[in-house]
Amino acid sequence: MKRLSTLLLALACASTAHAETTVDRIEPPSWWTGMAVPVLQLMLHGDDIAELEAQIDHPGVTLLDTQRTENPNYLFINLQLSPEAKPGQMAITLFHRRETEAVVNYQLNRRTPGSAERRGFDATDAIYLITPDRFANGNPANDRSADMLEGPDRKHPGGRHGGDIAGMRAHLDYIADMGFTQIWPNPLLENNQPAYSYHGYSATDHYRIDPRFGSNEDFREFVTAAREKGLGVIQDVVLNHIGDHHWWMRDLPAGDWLNGRATEKNGYRITNHARFTHVDPYASEYDKEGFTEGWFVDSMPDLNQRNPLVANYLIQNSLWWIEYAGLSGIRADTYAYSDADFLQQWAARIRREYPNFNIVGEEWTRNPALVAHWQRSESEPVTGGRLKSMMDFPIFYALREGLAQSDSWESGLTRLYEGLANDFLYPQPNRLVIFGGNHDTSRLFSALDEDPALFKMAVAYIATMRGIPQFFYGDEILMRSPKQRDDGIVRSDFPGGWADDKRNAFTGKGLSKPQKTAQDMVRKLFSWRKQTPAVHSGKLKHFAPENGTYVYFRYDDKKKIMVAINKSDQAKKLDMKRFAEVIDGETHGTDVISGRRYTLANLTLPARDVLVLDLH
């Protein structure tokens, strides 16, 4: 097996002309002409490469300068690419005392027409979240890779199970048929860690897809195949930290590349998770530093984004994957843990290159004010690293707890009602990503005491509420987990993704009746949602919970949708006069889930049920 660095250089079309000097890495491995910002910083790695000078003679490309750190094995080359820069191989000559030591051929590609104008995901979309290692094993031959530390162990909940890009690609029709329009896979970058490498959040190479998932080209072809099915792909990006087996850790580019160092003299701190320090007017500097500069865990070193070389590396890396793979969005992990000034640079640069692109940030808190701090309006310029979209954790908690709790003036459905009332805090509530569960939480069905009725209410809410819905793979077939967080079980294998599985959720083979009912209900709701603009961008009006019921409407000039939840053990007749300000002339409604037609004047909600009524 060739060395990883050699494989990357092959991707970059790099070669050396002098045996004494070897450039074993150049990152980014390629770039594009026609980018909005015409500068490019190359990071070269090789033994004692810092002593070399660079020379470039390529149409439209100017060598601005070179930068060095205290590590003699790194050389940073800053280039400017004019609008006339010619696509093709660009020769970078490295010399010492006028003697050529190496010539590296670097690939400049022509930017795909329309790339800058690509549409990001929005409220017209519905996202299907996948943990790739646990979804489907489309290529068993890549379960083990000779240059990776961890091999397959499907019996171990925390081990690698073999799911891959080929598995996701093989089931694109299933995802599209379920009514989803975007796929968010957990990170696919190389995680060459000795254990728990399957989840993807400990990157060891920023420019390589983990070979146990496939290759860079496999990922790009997967995105293309998904697009042909009407599906966009959102990349999960980790800016805050890396894995402690990242190739940098063997030869750090600079002494301040990381926050802290794992030595007796100058140790590192684990983050204090004090996420409010960004906004707290009374926060101490000690606590602020403990949040943004602490390591996430001891096996995830924290990147020092105040170092301009680190910041630029991460910015270019995100741009490279957007352009190379053809992404339609980014989900930014542990967003607020990063340096705020860096987040501003990163978000602003992406918007400069892709004005219509979308990024959703993770800020895991119950407090809507803190989530609102990180969101900006549609027309507002990027300030403070604020994004158009954030994960709506406050509604996540309100939904789960509101449905599971008994109803009172401060609990149960009141949690949903009051949680939604907090929307006055948000610049763009319709841009929030709403969800009932993800890879870091217990399974939705289990959180709701494995109650099919409550699950149906939750799915109807996610499919009809304002915002961008996200659904976790397997929830549609009532996959279970402990109520307390247990990652290995939460991220269990999707039935039918492995050749020897006795059950197959893709075809329905071996599923129980409740599982099939749940799957059909999810398919109906999200397929209907895809064709219903009133849910995408219509107005929302809700009415305070009453007698165990909660009613809200989504409507525009052409259509009105009435969502009526009844948590009570008894059927409830609704007083339709209460909703007269929304209902104007409509006399009937057809339930999207069951297809049953109801007369509004005598509308009685079945016990422990939810109706999604298309009014007419």
Coordinates of C-alpha atoms in Angstrom, one line a residue:
M1 CA 0.0 0.0 0.0
K2 CA 1.4 3.4 -1.0
R3 CA 1.9 6.0 1.6
L4 CA -1.1 8.3 2.2
S5 CA 1.0 11.3 1.3
T6 CA 1.9 9.8 -2.1
L7 CA -1.7 9.2 -2.8
L8 CA -2.5 12.8 -2.1
L9 CA 0.3 14.0 -4.4
A10 CA -1.1 11.8 -7.1
L11 CA -4.4 13.6 -6.7
A12 CA -2.6 16.9 -6.9
C13 CA -0.7 15.8 -10.0
A14 CA 2.5 16.6 -8.1
S15 CA 5.9 15.3 -9.1
T16 CA 9.5 16.0 -8.1
A17 CA 12.5 16.4 -10.4
H18 CA 15.2 16.2 -7.8
A19 CA 15.8 13.1 -5.7
E20 CA 17.3 15.0 -2.7
T21 CA 14.1 17.0 -2.0
T22 CA 10.7 15.4 -1.7
V23 CA 7.5 17.2 -1.4
D24 CA 5.3 14.6 0.2
R25 CA 2.2 16.8 0.6
I26 CA 0.7 19.9 -1.0
E27 CA -2.7 21.2 0.3
P28 CA -5.2 22.1 -1.1
P29 CA -4.4 19.3 -3.6
S30 CA -5.9 21.4 -6.5
W31 CA -7.7 24.6 -7.0
W32 CA -9.9 26.5 -9.4
T33 CA -9.7 29.6 -11.6
G34 CA -12.5 32.1 -11.5
M35 CA -13.0 32.1 -7.7
A36 CA -14.4 35.3 -6.3
V37 CA -11.4 35.8 -4.0
P38 CA -8.3 35.5 -6.2
V39 CA -5.8 34.4 -3.5
L40 CA -4.6 30.9 -2.7
Q41 CA -2.3 29.7 0.0
L42 CA -0.5 26.3 -0.5
M43 CA 0.9 24.3 2.3
L44 CA 3.9 22.2 1.3
H45 CA 5.4 19.5 3.5
G46 CA 8.7 17.8 3.1
D47 CA 12.0 17.3 4.9
D48 CA 13.8 20.7 5.4
I49 CA 11.6 22.3 2.7
A50 CA 11.5 25.6 4.5
E51 CA 15.0 26.5 3.3
L52 CA 13.8 26.5 -0.4
E53 CA 12.5 29.4 -2.4
A54 CA 9.7 29.2 -4.9
Q55 CA 9.3 30.4 -8.5
I56 CA 6.1 30.2 -10.7
D57 CA 5.8 31.1 -14.3
H58 CA 2.2 30.5 -15.3
P59 CA -0.3 32.7 -17.2
G60 CA -2.4 34.8 -14.8
V61 CA -0.7 33.5 -11.6
T62 CA 1.5 35.7 -9.4
L63 CA 3.7 34.5 -6.6
L64 CA 3.0 37.0 -3.8
D65 CA 5.4 35.7 -1.1
T66 CA 6.3 32.6 1.0
Q67 CA 5.8 32.0 4.7
R68 CA 7.7 29.8 7.1
T69 CA 7.2 28.6 10.7
E70 CA 9.7 27.3 13.2
N71 CA 9.2 23.8 11.7
P72 CA 11.7 23.5 8.8
N73 CA 9.4 20.9 7.1
Y74 CA 6.7 23.3 6.0
L75 CA 6.6 26.0 3.3
F76 CA 3.6 28.2 2.7
I77 CA 3.2 29.7 -0.7
N78 CA 0.8 32.6 -1.3
L79 CA -0.5 33.1 -4.9
Q80 CA -2.8 35.5 -6.7
L81 CA -4.9 34.1 -9.5
S82 CA -6.1 36.8 -11.9
P83 CA -9.3 36.5 -14.0
E84 CA -7.0 35.5 -16.9
A85 CA -5.4 32.6 -14.9
K86 CA -5.1 29.6 -17.3
P87 CA -6.5 26.2 -16.1
G88 CA -4.1 23.3 -16.4
Q89 CA -0.9 22.2 -14.7
M90 CA 1.1 24.9 -13.1
A91 CA 4.8 24.2 -12.4
I92 CA 6.1 25.3 -9.0
T93 CA 9.9 25.4 -9.0
L94 CA 11.6 25.0 -5.7
F95 CA 15.2 26.1 -5.6
H96 CA 18.1 26.7 -3.1
R97 CA 21.0 29.0 -4.0
R98 CA 19.9 29.1 -7.6
E99 CA 19.9 25.3 -7.9
T100 CA 16.6 23.6 -8.7
E101 CA 15.7 21.1 -6.0
A102 CA 12.2 20.1 -7.1
V103 CA 9.5 20.9 -9.6
V104 CA 5.9 20.3 -8.4
N105 CA 3.1 20.3 -11.0
Y106 CA 0.0 21.7 -9.4
Q107 CA -3.5 21.4 -11.0
L108 CA -5.6 24.4 -11.6
N109 CA -9.2 23.5 -12.8
R110 CA -11.7 25.5 -14.6
R111 CA -14.6 26.3 -12.3
T112 CA -17.9 24.7 -13.3
P113 CA -20.3 27.2 -14.9
G114 CA -22.9 28.3 -12.4
S115 CA -21.0 26.9 -9.4
A116 CA -21.1 30.2 -7.5
E117 CA -24.9 30.5 -8.0
R118 CA -25.7 27.0 -6.5
R119 CA -28.8 27.0 -4.3
G120 CA -28.3 26.0 -0.7
F121 CA -30.9 24.0 1.2
D122 CA -33.9 25.9 2.7
A123 CA -37.4 25.3 4.0
T124 CA -38.5 23.7 0.8
D125 CA -36.2 20.8 1.7
A126 CA -36.3 17.9 4.2
I127 CA -33.0 16.4 5.4
Y128 CA -32.2 12.7 6.0
L129 CA -29.4 12.3 8.5
I130 CA -27.2 9.2 8.1
T131 CA -24.4 7.7 10.1
P132 CA -22.6 6.2 7.1
D133 CA -20.9 3.3 8.9
R134 CA -24.3 2.1 10.1
F135 CA -26.6 2.6 7.1
A136 CA -25.5 0.1 4.4
N137 CA -22.4 -1.8 3.4
G138 CA -22.3 -1.5 -0.4
N139 CA -18.7 -2.6 -0.8
P140 CA -17.5 -5.2 1.8
A141 CA -14.1 -5.1 0.1
N142 CA -13.3 -1.7 1.8
D143 CA -14.3 -2.8 5.3
R144 CA -10.6 -3.0 6.1
S145 CA -7.7 -0.9 4.9
A146 CA -4.1 -1.8 5.4
D147 CA -3.1 1.8 6.2
M148 CA -5.9 2.3 8.8
L149 CA -5.6 1.4 12.5
E150 CA -9.1 0.1 13.1
G151 CA -10.7 -2.8 11.3
P152 CA -14.3 -4.0 11.2
D153 CA -16.0 -5.4 14.3
R154 CA -19.8 -5.4 13.7
K155 CA -20.5 -7.1 17.0
H156 CA -19.1 -4.1 18.9
P157 CA -21.5 -1.2 19.2
G158 CA -18.6 1.2 19.2
G159 CA -16.7 -0.5 16.4
R160 CA -16.7 -0.1 12.6
H161 CA -19.6 -2.0 11.0
G162 CA -18.7 -1.5 7.3
G163 CA -21.3 1.0 6.0
D164 CA -19.9 3.2 3.3
I165 CA -20.6 5.6 0.4
A166 CA -21.5 2.7 -1.9
G167 CA -24.2 1.7 0.5
M168 CA -25.7 5.2 0.7
R169 CA -25.6 5.4 -3.1
A170 CA -27.3 2.1 -3.6
H171 CA -30.3 3.4 -1.6
L172 CA -30.8 6.8 -3.0
D173 CA -34.1 5.7 -4.5
Y174 CA -35.3 4.8 -1.0
I175 CA -34.4 8.2 0.5
A176 CA -36.0 10.1 -2.4
D177 CA -39.1 7.9 -2.2
M178 CA -39.4 8.7 1.5
G179 CA -39.9 12.4 0.5
F180 CA -36.5 13.7 1.5
T181 CA -34.6 16.2 -0.6
Q182 CA -31.2 16.5 1.2
I183 CA -28.8 14.0 2.7
W184 CA -26.6 14.9 5.6
P185 CA -24.0 12.1 6.3
N186 CA -22.0 12.3 9.4
P187 CA -18.3 13.2 8.5
L188 CA -16.7 11.0 5.9
L189 CA -13.1 12.3 6.2
E190 CA -10.3 9.9 7.2
N191 CA -10.5 9.1 10.9
N192 CA -7.4 6.9 11.4
Q193 CA -8.0 6.5 15.1
P194 CA -7.2 3.3 17.0
A195 CA -10.9 3.1 18.3
Y196 CA -14.3 4.7 17.8
S197 CA -13.2 5.9 14.4
Y198 CA -16.6 5.1 12.8
H199 CA -18.4 8.3 13.7
G200 CA -16.1 10.6 11.7
Y201 CA -15.6 13.5 14.1
S202 CA -11.9 13.0 14.7
A203 CA -10.4 13.9 11.3
T204 CA -6.8 12.7 10.6
D205 CA -6.6 14.0 7.1
H206 CA -8.7 17.0 5.9
Y207 CA -8.4 16.1 2.2
R208 CA -9.1 12.4 2.2
I209 CA -12.3 10.5 2.4
D210 CA -11.7 7.6 4.8
P211 CA -10.9 4.6 2.6
R212 CA -13.3 2.4 4.6
F213 CA -16.0 4.6 3.2
G214 CA -14.6 4.9 -0.2
S215 CA -12.4 7.4 -2.2
N216 CA -12.7 11.1 -2.9
E217 CA -13.9 10.2 -6.3
D218 CA -16.5 7.9 -4.8
F219 CA -17.9 10.7 -2.8
R220 CA -18.0 13.1 -5.7
E221 CA -19.8 10.5 -7.8
F222 CA -22.2 9.9 -4.9
V223 CA -23.1 13.6 -4.8
T224 CA -23.6 13.6 -8.6
A225 CA -25.8 10.5 -8.4
A226 CA -27.8 12.0 -5.5
R227 CA -28.4 15.2 -7.5
E228 CA -29.8 13.2 -10.4
K229 CA -32.4 11.8 -7.9
G230 CA -33.3 15.3 -6.7
L231 CA -31.2 15.0 -3.6
G232 CA -28.6 17.5 -2.4
V233 CA -25.7 16.5 -0.1
I234 CA -24.8 18.5 3.0
Q235 CA -21.2 17.9 4.3
D236 CA -20.6 17.6 8.1
V237 CA -17.7 19.9 8.8
V238 CA -15.6 19.9 12.1
L239 CA -13.8 23.2 12.5
N240 CA -13.0 23.1 16.2
H241 CA -10.9 20.0 16.6
I242 CA -9.1 17.1 15.0
G243 CA -8.2 13.5 16.0
D244 CA -5.0 13.0 18.0
H245 CA -3.8 10.7 15.2
H246 CA -4.0 13.4 12.6
W247 CA -0.9 13.4 10.4
W248 CA -0.1 16.9 11.8
M249 CA 0.4 15.4 15.3
R250 CA 3.6 13.6 14.0
D251 CA 5.0 16.9 12.8
L252 CA 3.0 20.0 13.9
P253 CA 3.3 22.8 11.4
A254 CA 3.9 25.3 14.2
G255 CA 4.2 25.4 18.0
D256 CA 0.9 27.3 18.2
W257 CA -1.0 25.2 15.7
L258 CA -3.1 23.8 18.6
N259 CA -4.6 25.3 21.7
G260 CA -2.3 24.1 24.4
R261 CA 0.2 21.2 24.2
A262 CA 0.0 17.8 25.9
T263 CA 3.3 18.2 27.7
E264 CA 4.1 18.4 31.4
K265 CA 5.4 21.9 31.1
N266 CA 2.5 23.3 29.1
G267 CA -0.6 21.2 29.2
Y268 CA -4.0 21.6 27.6
R269 CA -7.4 22.1 29.1
I270 CA -10.6 20.2 28.3
T271 CA -13.3 22.6 27.3
N272 CA -15.6 23.8 30.1
H273 CA -18.6 23.7 27.7
A274 CA -19.5 27.2 29.0
R275 CA -21.2 28.1 25.8
F276 CA -22.8 31.3 27.2
T277 CA -19.4 33.0 27.5
H278 CA -19.9 34.3 23.9
V279 CA -22.8 36.5 25.1
D280 CA -22.5 36.7 28.9
P281 CA -21.8 40.3 29.8
Y282 CA -20.2 39.2 33.1
A283 CA -18.1 36.3 31.7
S284 CA -14.5 36.0 32.9
E285 CA -11.7 35.8 30.4
Y286 CA -10.7 32.6 32.1
D287 CA -14.0 31.0 31.3
K288 CA -14.1 32.4 27.7
E289 CA -10.7 30.9 27.0
G290 CA -11.8 27.6 28.7
F291 CA -14.6 27.3 26.2
T292 CA -13.1 28.2 22.9
E293 CA -9.5 27.1 23.6
G294 CA -10.1 23.9 25.5
W295 CA -9.8 20.5 23.8
F296 CA -13.1 18.9 23.2
V297 CA -11.9 15.6 24.7
D298 CA -8.3 14.4 25.3
S299 CA -8.3 12.5 22.0
M300 CA -9.6 15.6 20.0
P301 CA -6.9 18.3 20.0
D302 CA -8.3 21.9 19.7
L303 CA -7.2 23.9 16.7
N304 CA -5.8 27.4 17.3
Q305 CA -7.8 29.4 14.8
R306 CA -6.2 32.6 15.9
N307 CA -3.1 31.5 13.9
P308 CA -3.8 32.9 10.4
L309 CA -2.3 29.8 8.8
V310 CA -4.7 27.5 10.6
A311 CA -7.6 29.8 9.8
N312 CA -6.8 30.0 6.2
Y313 CA -6.2 26.2 5.9
L314 CA -9.7 25.5 7.3
I315 CA -11.4 28.1 5.1
Q316 CA -9.8 26.8 2.0
N317 CA -10.6 23.2 3.0
S318 CA -14.3 24.0 3.2
L319 CA -14.2 25.8 -0.1
W320 CA -12.3 22.9 -1.7
W321 CA -14.9 20.3 -0.7
I322 CA -17.9 22.5 -1.8
E323 CA -16.3 23.0 -5.2
Y324 CA -14.8 19.6 -5.7
A325 CA -17.8 17.5 -4.6
G326 CA -20.6 19.9 -5.6
L327 CA -22.1 20.2 -2.2
S328 CA -25.5 21.9 -1.5
G329 CA -24.7 22.8 2.2
I330 CA -22.6 22.4 5.3
R331 CA -23.5 21.4 8.8
A332 CA -20.9 22.9 11.2
D333 CA -20.3 20.7 14.2
T334 CA -19.7 22.3 17.6
Y335 CA -19.9 25.7 15.9
A336 CA -19.7 28.0 18.9
Y337 CA -16.6 26.2 20.3
S338 CA -14.4 27.9 17.6
D339 CA -12.8 31.3 17.8
A340 CA -15.5 33.9 17.0
D341 CA -13.2 36.0 14.8
F342 CA -12.3 32.9 12.8
L343 CA -15.9 32.0 12.4
Q344 CA -16.5 35.4 11.0
Q345 CA -13.8 34.9 8.4
W346 CA -14.9 31.4 7.5
A347 CA -18.6 32.2 7.1
A348 CA -18.0 35.5 5.2
R349 CA -15.6 33.8 2.8
I350 CA -18.0 31.0 2.0
R351 CA -20.8 33.5 1.4
R352 CA -18.5 35.5 -0.9
E353 CA -17.9 32.5 -3.1
Y354 CA -21.4 31.1 -2.9
P355 CA -24.0 33.8 -2.1
N356 CA -27.0 31.4 -2.1
F357 CA -25.3 28.6 -0.2
N358 CA -26.5 27.5 3.3
I359 CA -24.7 26.5 6.4
V360 CA -26.4 25.2 9.6
G361 CA -24.5 25.6 12.8
E362 CA -24.8 23.4 15.9
E363 CA -25.3 25.2 19.2
W364 CA -26.6 22.6 21.6
T365 CA -28.7 24.6 24.2
R366 CA -32.2 24.8 25.4
N367 CA -32.0 28.5 25.4
P368 CA -33.5 30.1 22.3
A369 CA -31.7 33.5 23.0
L370 CA -28.3 31.8 22.6
V371 CA -29.4 30.1 19.3
A372 CA -30.7 33.4 18.1
H373 CA -27.4 35.1 18.8
W374 CA -25.8 32.9 16.1
Q375 CA -28.4 33.6 13.4
R376 CA -28.5 36.5 10.9
S377 CA -31.2 37.7 8.7
E378 CA -31.3 36.9 5.0
S379 CA -30.1 40.4 3.8
E380 CA -27.8 41.1 6.7
P381 CA -24.0 40.8 6.0
V382 CA -22.1 38.1 7.8
T383 CA -21.1 39.5 11.2
G384 CA -19.7 37.7 14.2
G385 CA -19.8 34.4 12.3
R386 CA -23.6 34.4 12.3
L387 CA -25.3 32.0 9.9
K388 CA -28.7 31.8 8.1
S389 CA -29.5 28.5 9.8
M390 CA -29.0 27.0 13.2
M391 CA -30.1 23.7 14.7
D392 CA -33.3 24.3 16.7
F393 CA -32.4 22.5 19.9
P394 CA -35.0 24.5 22.0
I395 CA -37.8 23.1 19.9
F396 CA -36.2 19.6 20.0
Y397 CA -36.5 19.7 23.8
A398 CA -40.0 21.2 23.7
L399 CA -41.2 18.6 21.3
R400 CA -39.9 15.5 23.1
E401 CA -40.8 16.7 26.6
G402 CA -44.0 18.3 25.7
L403 CA -45.3 15.1 24.2
A404 CA -44.0 12.9 26.9
Q405 CA -45.2 15.0 29.8
S406 CA -48.7 15.2 31.2
D407 CA -50.5 18.4 30.4
S408 CA -50.8 21.3 32.7
W409 CA -50.5 25.1 32.5
E410 CA -46.7 24.8 32.4
S411 CA -46.0 21.3 30.9
G412 CA -47.1 19.0 28.1
L413 CA -48.4 20.8 25.0
T414 CA -47.8 24.1 26.7
R415 CA -44.1 23.4 26.2
L416 CA -44.7 23.3 22.4
Y417 CA -46.9 26.4 22.4
E418 CA -44.5 28.5 24.5
G419 CA -41.4 27.1 22.7
L420 CA -42.8 28.3 19.4
A421 CA -43.7 31.7 20.9
N422 CA -39.9 32.3 21.4
D423 CA -39.6 32.8 17.6
F424 CA -39.7 36.6 18.3
L425 CA -36.0 36.2 19.1
Y426 CA -35.0 34.8 15.8
P427 CA -34.1 36.9 12.7
Q428 CA -35.3 33.9 10.5
P429 CA -37.3 31.3 12.3
N430 CA -38.1 29.7 9.0
R431 CA -34.4 28.9 8.5
L432 CA -34.0 26.9 11.7
V433 CA -33.5 23.2 11.3
I434 CA -36.1 21.3 13.4
F435 CA -35.7 17.7 14.4
G436 CA -36.8 15.0 16.8
G437 CA -33.5 13.2 17.2
N438 CA -30.0 12.9 15.8
H439 CA -26.8 10.9 16.2
D440 CA -26.1 12.4 19.6
T441 CA -29.5 11.9 21.2
S442 CA -31.6 8.9 22.2
R443 CA -34.0 7.6 19.5
L444 CA -37.2 9.6 19.1
F445 CA -39.5 6.5 19.6
S446 CA -37.7 5.5 22.8
A447 CA -37.8 9.1 24.2
L448 CA -41.6 9.0 23.7
D449 CA -41.9 5.8 25.8
E450 CA -42.2 3.7 22.6
D451 CA -45.7 5.1 22.2
P452 CA -46.8 4.9 18.5
A453 CA -49.4 7.7 19.0
L454 CA -46.9 10.1 20.4
F455 CA -44.5 9.2 17.7
K456 CA -47.1 10.0 15.1
M457 CA -47.7 13.4 16.7
A458 CA -44.0 14.1 16.7
V459 CA -43.6 13.3 13.0
A460 CA -46.6 15.3 12.0
Y461 CA -45.2 18.3 13.9
I462 CA -41.7 18.0 12.3
A463 CA -43.2 17.7 8.8
T464 CA -45.6 20.7 9.2
M465 CA -43.8 23.1 11.5
R466 CA -41.9 26.2 10.3
G467 CA -38.3 25.6 9.5
I468 CA -36.2 22.9 7.7
P469 CA -37.1 19.4 9.0
Q470 CA -34.3 16.9 9.6
F471 CA -35.0 13.2 10.2
F472 CA -32.6 10.6 11.6
Y473 CA -32.2 7.4 9.6
G474 CA -34.1 4.5 11.1
D475 CA -36.5 6.7 13.1
E476 CA -39.1 5.9 10.3
I477 CA -39.0 2.3 11.4
L478 CA -39.2 2.9 15.1
M479 CA -35.6 2.1 15.9
R480 CA -35.0 2.0 19.6
S481 CA -32.3 3.0 22.1
P482 CA -31.9 3.6 25.8
K483 CA -33.3 6.9 27.0
Q484 CA -29.9 7.9 28.2
R485 CA -27.4 8.7 25.6
D486 CA -25.7 5.5 24.2
D487 CA -24.0 6.3 20.9
G488 CA -23.3 2.8 19.8
I489 CA -26.9 1.7 20.1
V490 CA -28.4 5.0 18.9
R491 CA -26.4 4.6 15.7
S492 CA -27.4 0.9 15.2
D493 CA -27.3 -0.7 11.8
F494 CA -30.2 0.0 9.5
P495 CA -31.9 -3.4 8.7
G496 CA -31.2 -4.5 5.2
G497 CA -28.0 -2.6 4.8
W498 CA -25.9 -5.8 5.1
A499 CA -26.2 -8.9 2.9
D500 CA -26.9 -11.3 5.8
D501 CA -29.6 -9.2 7.5
K502 CA -32.8 -11.1 8.1
R503 CA -34.9 -7.9 8.0
N504 CA -34.8 -5.3 5.3
A505 CA -36.3 -1.9 5.9
F506 CA -35.6 -0.9 2.3
T507 CA -38.1 -3.5 1.0
G508 CA -40.2 -4.0 4.2
K509 CA -39.2 -7.6 4.6
G510 CA -39.4 -8.7 8.2
L511 CA -40.7 -5.4 9.6
S512 CA -43.5 -5.5 12.2
K513 CA -46.9 -4.0 11.4
P514 CA -46.2 -0.9 13.6
Q515 CA -42.9 -0.4 11.8
K516 CA -44.5 -0.5 8.4
T517 CA -47.3 1.8 9.6
A518 CA -44.7 4.3 10.9
Q519 CA -42.6 4.1 7.7
D520 CA -45.7 4.6 5.5
M521 CA -46.8 7.6 7.6
V522 CA -43.3 9.2 7.3
R523 CA -43.3 8.6 3.5
K524 CA -46.8 10.1 3.1
L525 CA -46.1 13.2 5.2
F526 CA -42.8 14.1 3.7
S527 CA -43.8 13.3 0.1
W528 CA -46.8 15.6 0.6
R529 CA -44.7 18.2 2.2
K530 CA -42.4 18.4 -0.8
Q531 CA -45.4 19.5 -2.9
T532 CA -46.9 21.9 -0.4
P533 CA -45.6 25.5 -0.5
A534 CA -47.9 26.6 2.4
V535 CA -45.7 24.5 4.7
H536 CA -42.5 25.8 3.1
S537 CA -43.1 29.5 3.3
G538 CA -46.7 30.1 4.4
K539 CA -47.8 31.9 7.5
L540 CA -48.2 30.2 10.9
K541 CA -50.8 30.8 13.5
H542 CA -51.3 28.6 16.6
F543 CA -53.9 28.5 19.4
A544 CA -53.1 28.0 23.1
P545 CA -53.5 24.3 24.2
E546 CA -56.9 23.5 25.6
N547 CA -58.3 20.3 27.1
G548 CA -55.3 18.3 25.9
T549 CA -55.5 19.6 22.3
Y550 CA -53.2 21.9 20.4
V551 CA -54.1 23.4 17.0
Y552 CA -52.1 25.4 14.5
F553 CA -52.4 26.4 10.9
R554 CA -50.0 26.8 8.0
Y555 CA -51.4 28.8 5.2
D556 CA -50.8 31.0 2.2
D557 CA -53.1 32.6 -0.5
K558 CA -53.8 29.2 -2.1
K559 CA -53.9 26.6 0.7
K560 CA -54.6 26.2 4.4
I561 CA -53.4 23.3 6.5
M562 CA -54.8 22.6 9.9
V563 CA -52.8 20.5 12.3
A564 CA -54.7 19.3 15.3
I565 CA -53.1 17.3 18.1
N566 CA -55.1 15.4 20.8
K567 CA -53.1 14.0 23.6
S568 CA -56.2 13.2 25.6
D569 CA -57.4 9.6 26.1
Q570 CA -60.8 10.8 25.0
A571 CA -62.1 12.1 21.6
K572 CA -62.4 15.9 21.6
K573 CA -64.9 18.0 19.7
L574 CA -63.4 21.3 18.6
D575 CA -65.2 24.6 18.8
M576 CA -64.5 25.8 15.3
K577 CA -65.6 29.4 16.2
R578 CA -62.3 29.6 18.0
F579 CA -60.4 29.3 14.7
A580 CA -62.6 31.6 12.6
E581 CA -59.9 34.2 12.0
V582 CA -58.0 31.6 9.9
I583 CA -60.9 29.5 8.6
D584 CA -62.8 31.6 6.1
G585 CA -65.2 29.7 3.9
E586 CA -63.6 26.2 4.2
T587 CA -66.0 23.6 5.3
H588 CA -64.1 20.3 5.0
G589 CA -60.6 18.9 5.4
T590 CA -58.9 15.8 4.2
D591 CA -56.4 14.2 6.5
V592 CA -53.0 13.9 4.7
I593 CA -52.1 10.7 6.6
S594 CA -55.3 8.6 6.4
G595 CA -57.0 10.2 3.4
R596 CA -60.2 10.5 5.4
R597 CA -62.5 13.5 4.8
Y598 CA -63.8 15.5 7.8
T599 CA -66.6 18.1 8.1
L600 CA -65.2 21.1 10.0
A601 CA -68.5 22.1 11.6
N602 CA -68.5 18.8 13.5
L603 CA -64.8 18.1 13.8
T604 CA -64.0 15.6 16.5
L605 CA -60.4 14.7 17.1
P606 CA -59.8 11.0 17.8
A607 CA -58.3 10.2 21.1
R608 CA -54.5 10.3 21.2
D609 CA -54.1 11.2 17.6
V610 CA -53.1 14.0 15.2
L611 CA -54.9 15.2 12.1
V612 CA -53.1 17.0 9.3
L613 CA -56.0 18.5 7.4
D614 CA -55.8 20.0 3.9
L615 CA -58.8 22.4 4.1
H616 CA -61.2 22.9 1.2

